[in-house]
CSV table of C-alpha atoms and ligand atoms in Angstrom, one decimal:
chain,number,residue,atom,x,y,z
A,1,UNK,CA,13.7,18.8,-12.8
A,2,UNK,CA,12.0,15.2,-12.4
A,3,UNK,CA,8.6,14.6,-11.0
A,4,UNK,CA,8.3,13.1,-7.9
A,5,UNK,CA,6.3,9.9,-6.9
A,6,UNK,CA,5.5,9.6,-2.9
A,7,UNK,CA,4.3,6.7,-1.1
A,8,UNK,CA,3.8,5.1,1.9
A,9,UNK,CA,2.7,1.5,3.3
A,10,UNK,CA,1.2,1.3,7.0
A,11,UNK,CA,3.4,-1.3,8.8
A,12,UNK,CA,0.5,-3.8,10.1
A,13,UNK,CA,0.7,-6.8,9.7
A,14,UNK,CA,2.6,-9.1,6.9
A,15,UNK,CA,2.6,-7.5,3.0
A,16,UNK,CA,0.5,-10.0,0.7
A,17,UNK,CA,0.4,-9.5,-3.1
A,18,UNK,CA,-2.1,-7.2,-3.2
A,19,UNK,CA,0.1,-4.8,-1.4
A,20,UNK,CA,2.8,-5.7,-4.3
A,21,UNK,CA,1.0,-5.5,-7.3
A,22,UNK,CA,-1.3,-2.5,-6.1
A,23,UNK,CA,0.9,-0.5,-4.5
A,24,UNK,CA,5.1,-1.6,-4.3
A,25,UNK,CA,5.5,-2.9,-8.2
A,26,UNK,CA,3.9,0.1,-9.8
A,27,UNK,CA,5.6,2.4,-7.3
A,28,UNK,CA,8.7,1.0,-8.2
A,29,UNK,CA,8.3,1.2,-11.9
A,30,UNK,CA,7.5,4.6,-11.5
A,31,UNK,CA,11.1,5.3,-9.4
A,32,UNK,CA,12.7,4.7,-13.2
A,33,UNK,CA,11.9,8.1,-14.4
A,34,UNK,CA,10.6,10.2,-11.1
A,35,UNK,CA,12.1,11.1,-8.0
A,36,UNK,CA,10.9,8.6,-5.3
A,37,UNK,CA,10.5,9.0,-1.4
A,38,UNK,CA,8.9,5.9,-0.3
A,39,UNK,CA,8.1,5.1,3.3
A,40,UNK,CA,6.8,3.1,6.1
A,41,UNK,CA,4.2,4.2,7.8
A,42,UNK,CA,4.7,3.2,11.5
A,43,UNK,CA,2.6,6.4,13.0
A,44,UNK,CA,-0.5,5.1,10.7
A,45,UNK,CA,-0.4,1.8,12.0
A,46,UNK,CA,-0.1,2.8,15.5
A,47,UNK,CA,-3.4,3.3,15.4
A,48,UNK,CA,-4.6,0.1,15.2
A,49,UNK,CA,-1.6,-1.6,16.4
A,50,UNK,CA,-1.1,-1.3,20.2
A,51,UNK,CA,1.6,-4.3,20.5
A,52,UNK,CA,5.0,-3.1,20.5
A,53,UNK,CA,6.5,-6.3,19.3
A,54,UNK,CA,4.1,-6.4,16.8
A,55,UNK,CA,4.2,-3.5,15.6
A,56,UNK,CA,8.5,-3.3,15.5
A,57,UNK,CA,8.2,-6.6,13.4
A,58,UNK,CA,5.9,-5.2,10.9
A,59,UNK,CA,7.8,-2.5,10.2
A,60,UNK,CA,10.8,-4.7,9.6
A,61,UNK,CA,8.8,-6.4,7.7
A,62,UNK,CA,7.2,-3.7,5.6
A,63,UNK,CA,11.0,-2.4,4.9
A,64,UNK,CA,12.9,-5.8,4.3
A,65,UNK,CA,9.6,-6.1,1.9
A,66,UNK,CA,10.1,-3.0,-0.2
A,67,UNK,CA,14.0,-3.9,-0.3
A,68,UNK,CA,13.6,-7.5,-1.3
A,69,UNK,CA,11.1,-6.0,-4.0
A,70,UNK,CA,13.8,-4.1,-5.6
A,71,UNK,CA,13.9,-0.7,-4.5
A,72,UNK,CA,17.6,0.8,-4.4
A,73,UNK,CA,17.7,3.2,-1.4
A,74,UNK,CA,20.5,4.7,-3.3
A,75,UNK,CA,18.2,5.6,-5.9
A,76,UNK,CA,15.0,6.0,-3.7
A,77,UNK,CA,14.6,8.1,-1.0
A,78,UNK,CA,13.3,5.4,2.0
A,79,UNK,CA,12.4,5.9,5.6
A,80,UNK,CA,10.2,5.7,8.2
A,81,UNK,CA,7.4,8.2,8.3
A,82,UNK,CA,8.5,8.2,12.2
A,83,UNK,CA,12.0,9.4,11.8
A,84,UNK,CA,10.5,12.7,10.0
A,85,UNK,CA,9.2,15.1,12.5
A,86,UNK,CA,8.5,17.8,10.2
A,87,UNK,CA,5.4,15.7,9.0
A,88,UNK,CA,4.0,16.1,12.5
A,89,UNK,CA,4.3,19.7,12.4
A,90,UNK,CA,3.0,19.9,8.9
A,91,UNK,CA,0.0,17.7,10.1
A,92,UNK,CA,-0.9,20.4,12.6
A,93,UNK,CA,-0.5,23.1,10.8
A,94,UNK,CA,-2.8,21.7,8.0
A,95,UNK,CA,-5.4,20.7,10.7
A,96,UNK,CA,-6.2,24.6,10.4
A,97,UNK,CA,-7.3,24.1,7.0
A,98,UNK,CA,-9.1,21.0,7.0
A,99,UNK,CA,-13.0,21.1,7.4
A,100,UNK,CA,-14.6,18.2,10.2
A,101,UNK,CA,-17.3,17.5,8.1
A,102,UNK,CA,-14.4,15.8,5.1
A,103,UNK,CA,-12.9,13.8,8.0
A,104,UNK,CA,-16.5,13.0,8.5
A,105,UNK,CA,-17.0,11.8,4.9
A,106,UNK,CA,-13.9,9.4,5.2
A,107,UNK,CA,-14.7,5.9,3.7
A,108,UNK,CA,-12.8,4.1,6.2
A,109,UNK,CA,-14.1,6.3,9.0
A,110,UNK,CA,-17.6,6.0,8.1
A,111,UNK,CA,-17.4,2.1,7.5
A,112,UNK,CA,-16.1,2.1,11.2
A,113,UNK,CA,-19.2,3.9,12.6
A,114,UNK,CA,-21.7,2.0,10.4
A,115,UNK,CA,-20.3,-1.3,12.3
A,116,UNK,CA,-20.8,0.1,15.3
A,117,UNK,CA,-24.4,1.1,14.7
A,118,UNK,CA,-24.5,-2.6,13.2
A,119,UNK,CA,-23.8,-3.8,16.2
A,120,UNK,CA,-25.9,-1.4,18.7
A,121,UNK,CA,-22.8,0.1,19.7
A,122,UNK,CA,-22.1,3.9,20.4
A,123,UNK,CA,-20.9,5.1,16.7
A,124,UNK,CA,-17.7,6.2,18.5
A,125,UNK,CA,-17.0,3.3,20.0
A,126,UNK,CA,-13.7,2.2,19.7
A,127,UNK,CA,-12.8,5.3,17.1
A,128,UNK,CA,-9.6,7.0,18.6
A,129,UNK,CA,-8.8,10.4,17.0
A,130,UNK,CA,-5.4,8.6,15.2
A,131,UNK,CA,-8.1,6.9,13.1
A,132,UNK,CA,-10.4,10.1,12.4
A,133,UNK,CA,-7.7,12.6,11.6
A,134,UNK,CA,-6.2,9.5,9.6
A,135,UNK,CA,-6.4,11.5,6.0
A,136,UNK,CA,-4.7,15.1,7.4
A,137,UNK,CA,-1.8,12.7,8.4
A,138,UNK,CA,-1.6,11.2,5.1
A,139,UNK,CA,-2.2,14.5,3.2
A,140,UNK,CA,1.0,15.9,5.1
A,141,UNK,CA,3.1,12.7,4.4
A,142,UNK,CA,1.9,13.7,0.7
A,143,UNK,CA,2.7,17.4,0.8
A,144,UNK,CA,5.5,18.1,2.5
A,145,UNK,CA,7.7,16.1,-0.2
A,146,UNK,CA,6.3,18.1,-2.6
A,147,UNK,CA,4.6,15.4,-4.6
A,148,UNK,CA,3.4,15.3,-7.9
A,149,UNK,CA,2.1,11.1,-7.7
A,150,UNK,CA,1.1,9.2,-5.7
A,151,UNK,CA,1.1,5.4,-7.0
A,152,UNK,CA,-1.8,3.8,-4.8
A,153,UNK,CA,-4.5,1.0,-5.2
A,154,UNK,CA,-7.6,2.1,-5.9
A,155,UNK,CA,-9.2,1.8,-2.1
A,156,UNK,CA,-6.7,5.4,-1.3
A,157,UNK,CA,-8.1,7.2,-3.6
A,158,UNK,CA,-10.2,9.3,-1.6
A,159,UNK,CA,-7.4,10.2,1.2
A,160,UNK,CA,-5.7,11.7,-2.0
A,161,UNK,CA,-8.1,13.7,-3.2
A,162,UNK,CA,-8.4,14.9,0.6
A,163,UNK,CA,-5.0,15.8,0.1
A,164,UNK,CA,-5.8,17.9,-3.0
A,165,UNK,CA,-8.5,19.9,-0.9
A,166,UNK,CA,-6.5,20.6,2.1
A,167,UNK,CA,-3.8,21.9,-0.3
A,168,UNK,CA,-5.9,23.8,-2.7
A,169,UNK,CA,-7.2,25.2,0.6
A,170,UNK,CA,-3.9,26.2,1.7
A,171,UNK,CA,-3.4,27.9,-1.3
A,172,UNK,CA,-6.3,29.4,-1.8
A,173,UNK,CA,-5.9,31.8,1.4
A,174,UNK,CA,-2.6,32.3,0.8
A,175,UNK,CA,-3.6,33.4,-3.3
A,176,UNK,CA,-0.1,31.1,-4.1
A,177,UNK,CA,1.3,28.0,-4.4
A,178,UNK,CA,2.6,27.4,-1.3
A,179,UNK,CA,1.5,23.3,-1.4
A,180,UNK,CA,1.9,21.3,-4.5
A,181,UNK,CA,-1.4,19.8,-5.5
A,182,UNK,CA,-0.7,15.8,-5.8
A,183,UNK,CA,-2.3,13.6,-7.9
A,184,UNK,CA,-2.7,9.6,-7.8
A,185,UNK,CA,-1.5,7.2,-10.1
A,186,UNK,CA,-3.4,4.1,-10.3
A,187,UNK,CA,-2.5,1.2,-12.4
A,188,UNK,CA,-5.9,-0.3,-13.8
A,189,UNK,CA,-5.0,-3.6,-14.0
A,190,UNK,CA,-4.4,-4.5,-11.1
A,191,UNK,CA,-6.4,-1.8,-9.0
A,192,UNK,CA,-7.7,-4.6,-7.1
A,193,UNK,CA,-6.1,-8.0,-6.7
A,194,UNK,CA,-8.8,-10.6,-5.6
A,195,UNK,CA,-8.1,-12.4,-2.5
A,196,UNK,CA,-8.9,-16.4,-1.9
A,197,UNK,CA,-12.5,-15.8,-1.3
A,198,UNK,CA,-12.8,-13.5,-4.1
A,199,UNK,CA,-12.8,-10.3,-2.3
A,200,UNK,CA,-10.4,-7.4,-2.7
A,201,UNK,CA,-7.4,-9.0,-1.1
A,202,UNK,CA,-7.0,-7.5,2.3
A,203,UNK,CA,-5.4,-7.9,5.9
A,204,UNK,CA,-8.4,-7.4,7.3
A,205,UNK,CA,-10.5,-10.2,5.4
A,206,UNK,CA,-8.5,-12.8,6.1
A,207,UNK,CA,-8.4,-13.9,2.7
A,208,UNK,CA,-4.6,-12.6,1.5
A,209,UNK,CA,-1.2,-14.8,0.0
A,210,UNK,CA,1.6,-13.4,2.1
A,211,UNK,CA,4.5,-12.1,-0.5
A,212,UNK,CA,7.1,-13.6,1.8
A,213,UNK,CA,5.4,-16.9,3.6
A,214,UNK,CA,6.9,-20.2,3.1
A,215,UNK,CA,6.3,-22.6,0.1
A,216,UNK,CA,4.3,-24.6,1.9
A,217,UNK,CA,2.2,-22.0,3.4
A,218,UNK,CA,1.4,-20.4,-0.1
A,219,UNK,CA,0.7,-24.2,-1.9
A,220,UNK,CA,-1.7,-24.7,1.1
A,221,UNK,CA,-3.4,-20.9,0.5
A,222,UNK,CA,-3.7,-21.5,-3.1
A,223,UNK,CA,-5.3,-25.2,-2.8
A,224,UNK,CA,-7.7,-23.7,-0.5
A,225,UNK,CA,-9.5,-21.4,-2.7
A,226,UNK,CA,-12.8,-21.2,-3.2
A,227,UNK,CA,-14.3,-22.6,-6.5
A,228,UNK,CA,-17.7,-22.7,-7.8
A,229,UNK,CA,-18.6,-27.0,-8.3
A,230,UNK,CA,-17.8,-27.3,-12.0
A,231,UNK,CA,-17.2,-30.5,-12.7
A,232,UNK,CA,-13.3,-31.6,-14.3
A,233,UNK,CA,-15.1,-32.2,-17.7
A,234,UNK,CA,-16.9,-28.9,-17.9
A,235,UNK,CA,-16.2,-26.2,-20.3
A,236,UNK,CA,-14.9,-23.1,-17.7
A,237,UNK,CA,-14.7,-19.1,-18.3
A,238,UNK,CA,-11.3,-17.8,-17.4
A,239,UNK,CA,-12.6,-14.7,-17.2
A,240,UNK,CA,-14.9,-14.8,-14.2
A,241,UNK,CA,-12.5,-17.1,-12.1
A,242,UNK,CA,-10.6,-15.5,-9.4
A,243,UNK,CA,-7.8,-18.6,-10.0
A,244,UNK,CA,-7.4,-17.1,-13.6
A,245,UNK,CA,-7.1,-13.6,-12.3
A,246,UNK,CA,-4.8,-14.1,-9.9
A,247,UNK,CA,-2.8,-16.2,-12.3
A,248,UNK,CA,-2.8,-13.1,-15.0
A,249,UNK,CA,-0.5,-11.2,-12.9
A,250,UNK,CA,2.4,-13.9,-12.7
A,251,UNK,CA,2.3,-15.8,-15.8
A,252,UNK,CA,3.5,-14.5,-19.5
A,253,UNK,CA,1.1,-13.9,-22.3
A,254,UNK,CA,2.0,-17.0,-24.0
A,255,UNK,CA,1.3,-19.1,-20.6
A,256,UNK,CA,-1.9,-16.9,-20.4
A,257,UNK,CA,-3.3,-17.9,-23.7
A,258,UNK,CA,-2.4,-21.6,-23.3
A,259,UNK,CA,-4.1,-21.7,-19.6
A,260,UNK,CA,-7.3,-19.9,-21.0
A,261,UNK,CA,-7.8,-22.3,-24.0
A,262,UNK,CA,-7.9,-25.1,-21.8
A,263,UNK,CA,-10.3,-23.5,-19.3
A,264,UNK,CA,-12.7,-23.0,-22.0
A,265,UNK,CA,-12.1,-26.6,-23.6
A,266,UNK,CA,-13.1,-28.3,-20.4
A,267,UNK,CA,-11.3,-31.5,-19.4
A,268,UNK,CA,-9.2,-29.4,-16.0
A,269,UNK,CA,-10.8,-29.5,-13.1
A,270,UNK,CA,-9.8,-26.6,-10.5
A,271,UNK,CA,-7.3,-28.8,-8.6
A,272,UNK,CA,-5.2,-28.8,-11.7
A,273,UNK,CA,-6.2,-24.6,-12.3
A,274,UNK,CA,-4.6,-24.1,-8.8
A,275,UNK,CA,-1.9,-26.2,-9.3
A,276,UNK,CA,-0.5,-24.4,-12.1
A,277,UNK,CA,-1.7,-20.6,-10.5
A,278,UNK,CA,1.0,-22.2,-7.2
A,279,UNK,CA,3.7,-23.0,-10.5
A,280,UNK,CA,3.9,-19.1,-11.5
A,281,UNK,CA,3.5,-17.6,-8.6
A,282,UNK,CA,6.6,-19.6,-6.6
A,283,UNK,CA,8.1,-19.0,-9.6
A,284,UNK,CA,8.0,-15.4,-9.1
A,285,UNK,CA,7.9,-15.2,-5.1
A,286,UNK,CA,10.7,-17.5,-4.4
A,287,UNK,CA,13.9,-15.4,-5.1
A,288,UNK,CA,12.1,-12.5,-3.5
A,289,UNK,CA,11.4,-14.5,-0.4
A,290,UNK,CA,15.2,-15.3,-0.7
A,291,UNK,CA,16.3,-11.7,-0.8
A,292,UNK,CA,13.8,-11.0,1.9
A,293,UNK,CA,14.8,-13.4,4.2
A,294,UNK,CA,18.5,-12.3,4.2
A,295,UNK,CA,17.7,-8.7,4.3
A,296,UNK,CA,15.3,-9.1,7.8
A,297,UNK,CA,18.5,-11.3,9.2
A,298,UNK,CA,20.4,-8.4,9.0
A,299,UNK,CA,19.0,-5.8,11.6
A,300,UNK,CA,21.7,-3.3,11.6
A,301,UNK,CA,21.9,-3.6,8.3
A,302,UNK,CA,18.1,-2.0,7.7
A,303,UNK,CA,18.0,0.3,10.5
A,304,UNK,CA,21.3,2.0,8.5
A,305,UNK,CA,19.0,1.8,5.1
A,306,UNK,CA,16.4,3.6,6.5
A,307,UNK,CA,18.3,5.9,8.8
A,308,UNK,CA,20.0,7.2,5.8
A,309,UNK,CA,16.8,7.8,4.1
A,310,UNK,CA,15.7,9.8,6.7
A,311,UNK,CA,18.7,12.1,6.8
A,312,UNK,CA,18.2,12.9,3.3
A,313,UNK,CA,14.3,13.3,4.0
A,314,UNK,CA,14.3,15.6,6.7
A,315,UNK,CA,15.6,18.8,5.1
A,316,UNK,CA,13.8,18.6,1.8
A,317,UNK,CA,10.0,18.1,4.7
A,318,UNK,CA,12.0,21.3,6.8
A,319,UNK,CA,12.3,23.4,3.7
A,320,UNK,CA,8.3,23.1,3.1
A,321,UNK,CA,7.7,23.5,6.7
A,322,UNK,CA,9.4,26.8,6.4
A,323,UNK,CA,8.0,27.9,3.4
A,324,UNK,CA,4.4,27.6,4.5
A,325,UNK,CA,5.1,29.1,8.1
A,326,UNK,CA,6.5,32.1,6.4
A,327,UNK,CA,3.5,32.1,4.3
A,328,UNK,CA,1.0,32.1,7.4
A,329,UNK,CA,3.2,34.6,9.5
A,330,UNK,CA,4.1,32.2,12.0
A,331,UNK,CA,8.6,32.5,11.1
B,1,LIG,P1,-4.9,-4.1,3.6
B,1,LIG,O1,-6.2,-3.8,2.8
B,1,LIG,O2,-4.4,-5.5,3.5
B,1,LIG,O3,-4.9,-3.6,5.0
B,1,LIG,P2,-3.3,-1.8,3.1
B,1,LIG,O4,-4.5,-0.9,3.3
B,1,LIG,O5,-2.2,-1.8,4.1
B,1,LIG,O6,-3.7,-3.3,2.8
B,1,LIG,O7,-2.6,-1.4,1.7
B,1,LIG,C1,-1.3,-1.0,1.4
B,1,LIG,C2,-1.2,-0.6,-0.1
B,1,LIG,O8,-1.5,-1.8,-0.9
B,1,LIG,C3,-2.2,0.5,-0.5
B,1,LIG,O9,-1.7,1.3,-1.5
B,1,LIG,C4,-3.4,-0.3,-1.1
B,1,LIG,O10,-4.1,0.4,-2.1
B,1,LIG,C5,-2.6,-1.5,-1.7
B,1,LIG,N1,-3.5,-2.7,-1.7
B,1,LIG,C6,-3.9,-3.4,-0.6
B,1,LIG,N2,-4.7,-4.4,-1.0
B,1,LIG,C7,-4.8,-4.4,-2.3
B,1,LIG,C8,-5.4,-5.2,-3.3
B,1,LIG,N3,-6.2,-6.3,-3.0
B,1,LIG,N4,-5.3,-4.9,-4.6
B,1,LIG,C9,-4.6,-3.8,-5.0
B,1,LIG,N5,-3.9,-3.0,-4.1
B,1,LIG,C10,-4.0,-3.3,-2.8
B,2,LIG,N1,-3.1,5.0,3.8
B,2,LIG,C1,-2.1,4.1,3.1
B,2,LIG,C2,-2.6,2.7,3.2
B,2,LIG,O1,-3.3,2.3,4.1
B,2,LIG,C3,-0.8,4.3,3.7
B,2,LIG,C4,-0.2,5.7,3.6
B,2,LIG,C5,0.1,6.5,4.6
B,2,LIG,C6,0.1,6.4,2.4
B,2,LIG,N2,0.5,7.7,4.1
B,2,LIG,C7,0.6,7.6,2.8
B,2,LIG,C8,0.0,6.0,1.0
B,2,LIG,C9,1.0,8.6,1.8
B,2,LIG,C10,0.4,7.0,0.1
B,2,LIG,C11,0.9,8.3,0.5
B,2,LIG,O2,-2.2,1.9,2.4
């Protein structure tokens, strides 16, 4: 039987290319030789996201994204973590086995408090429970597809090993295997794609390249990066410049080479560094964007996609469901 990969992007917001390179390409390398079930999470991003019309165009977004990236939802199982109840039920009965005090520990959790005390604020403040219990959610999206990998960037890594506890947990009382323990597959390379200020590329930092923007959008994102002030006739290290980095993931080895030698031969200022990092990267992005922009046209066309995925998800999460309330007496 084939191993399965499992994994799921939180519908806020637009996908940028840190989402692709850290999370949709590897997962769909991966969906050559395992079993994929690959998903939107629309209940995760409810917790941040309290706009309905925002929130409905994200996840359009986040599935006419993973489409227009190449997955085949013949191949892939693809839904929306919505459309699988079992997961809720899953999520509460796993509640039973997960300790406060590892919510507690939760980077993203803790990082939420810390700015509150930052600001003088009650820690709480602002914290709903969606956001706390974030991780038992996630483990159960994990586990009741009875993953082997998970294919993540780098930042997720704790919420899987979370999901390894509360599993282990499970099984533990039970002295069998009722939950498969999942592991996370990170691809090293490009754990964490920099962003225009340097930074991991993120939503939140307002620093990210949309995958899908317009041309012009993406020219004007990339020309507006920040630079150290080396002048054009200066010698420059590709290695410790974000422009380079960011051009490594689009360009061939050959192009690589050529662009490093004349970064360390001086005689290019950055204008010209950026100019050729906007070459690759609409050279890449542009028939995407085309796929994308047909797919999200066609409404009823996605909503069958993913209502089909969910049809084939549901007994697979039920037969889990079963097998661990049977296992904890509840039938
Ligand atoms: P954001 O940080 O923009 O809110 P998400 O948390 O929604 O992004 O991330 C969705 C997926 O994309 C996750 O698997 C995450 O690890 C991956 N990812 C996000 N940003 C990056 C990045 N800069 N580099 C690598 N992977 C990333
Ligand atoms: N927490 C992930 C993120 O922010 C999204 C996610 C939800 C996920 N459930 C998952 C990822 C299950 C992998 C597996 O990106």
């Amino acid at each position: 039987m084939k191993k399965i990969s499992l994994t799921g992007i939180k519908s806020t917001g637009s996908l940028h290319i840190g989402n692709y390179f850290g999370a949709i390409k590897p997962a769909l390398e991966l969906s050559a030789e395992y079993d994929a079930r690959y998903f939107i999470a629309d209940y995760h991003a409810l917790n941040t996201e309290k706009n309905p019309a925002e929130l409905e165009s994200s996840i359009r977004e986040v599935a006419a994204g993973w489409l227009a990236a190449g997955l085949d939802p013949e191949k892939v199982i693809f839904y929306r973590q919505s459309s699988i109840p079992e997961v809720f039920e899953l999520t509460t009965m796993i509640m039973a086995f997960t300790a406060k005090g590892l919510m507690n520990r939760a980077h993203a959790y803790k990082a939420a408090v810390q700015e509150n005390q930052e600001r003088g604020e009650d820690p709480d403040a602002g914290i709903n429970m969606g956001l706390f219990t974030y991780p038992v959610l996630m483990a159960a999206d994990i586990i009741i597809f009875d993953s082997d990998v998970v294919p993540v960037g780098k930042d997720q890594v704790q919420h899987i090993e979370m999901a390894q506890d509360i599993a282990q947990s499970v099984n533990a009382n039970y002295k069998k295997e009722i939950l498969k323990v999942p592991r996370a597959a990170i691809t090293e390379s490009v754990a964490v794609v920099p962003g225009l200020d340097g930074r991991k590329m993120s939503k939140s930092y307002n620093n990210a390249i949309p995958l899908f923007g317009p041309e012009n959008q993406l020219q004007k994102l990339i020309m507006r990066m920040v630079t150290n002030s080396q002048a054009v006739e200066e010698p420059k290290d590709p290695d410790t410049s974000q422009i380079f980095l960011l051009y490594k993931l689009f360009a061939s080895g050959e192009e690589q080479e050529a662009l490093a030698a004349r970064y360390r031969a001086g005689g290019m200022g950055w204008g010209e560094a950026k100019e050729e990092l906007f070459r690759v990267v609409n050279r890449q992005l542009t028939p995407m964007r085309e796929r994308f922009n047909t797919i999200i046209a066609d409404r009823e066309g996605l909503d069958r996609i993913l209502a089909a995925g969910a049809e084939k998800a549901r007994p697979i999460a039920a037969a889990t469901v079963k097998r661990f309330r049977k296992a904890a007496g509840i039938d």
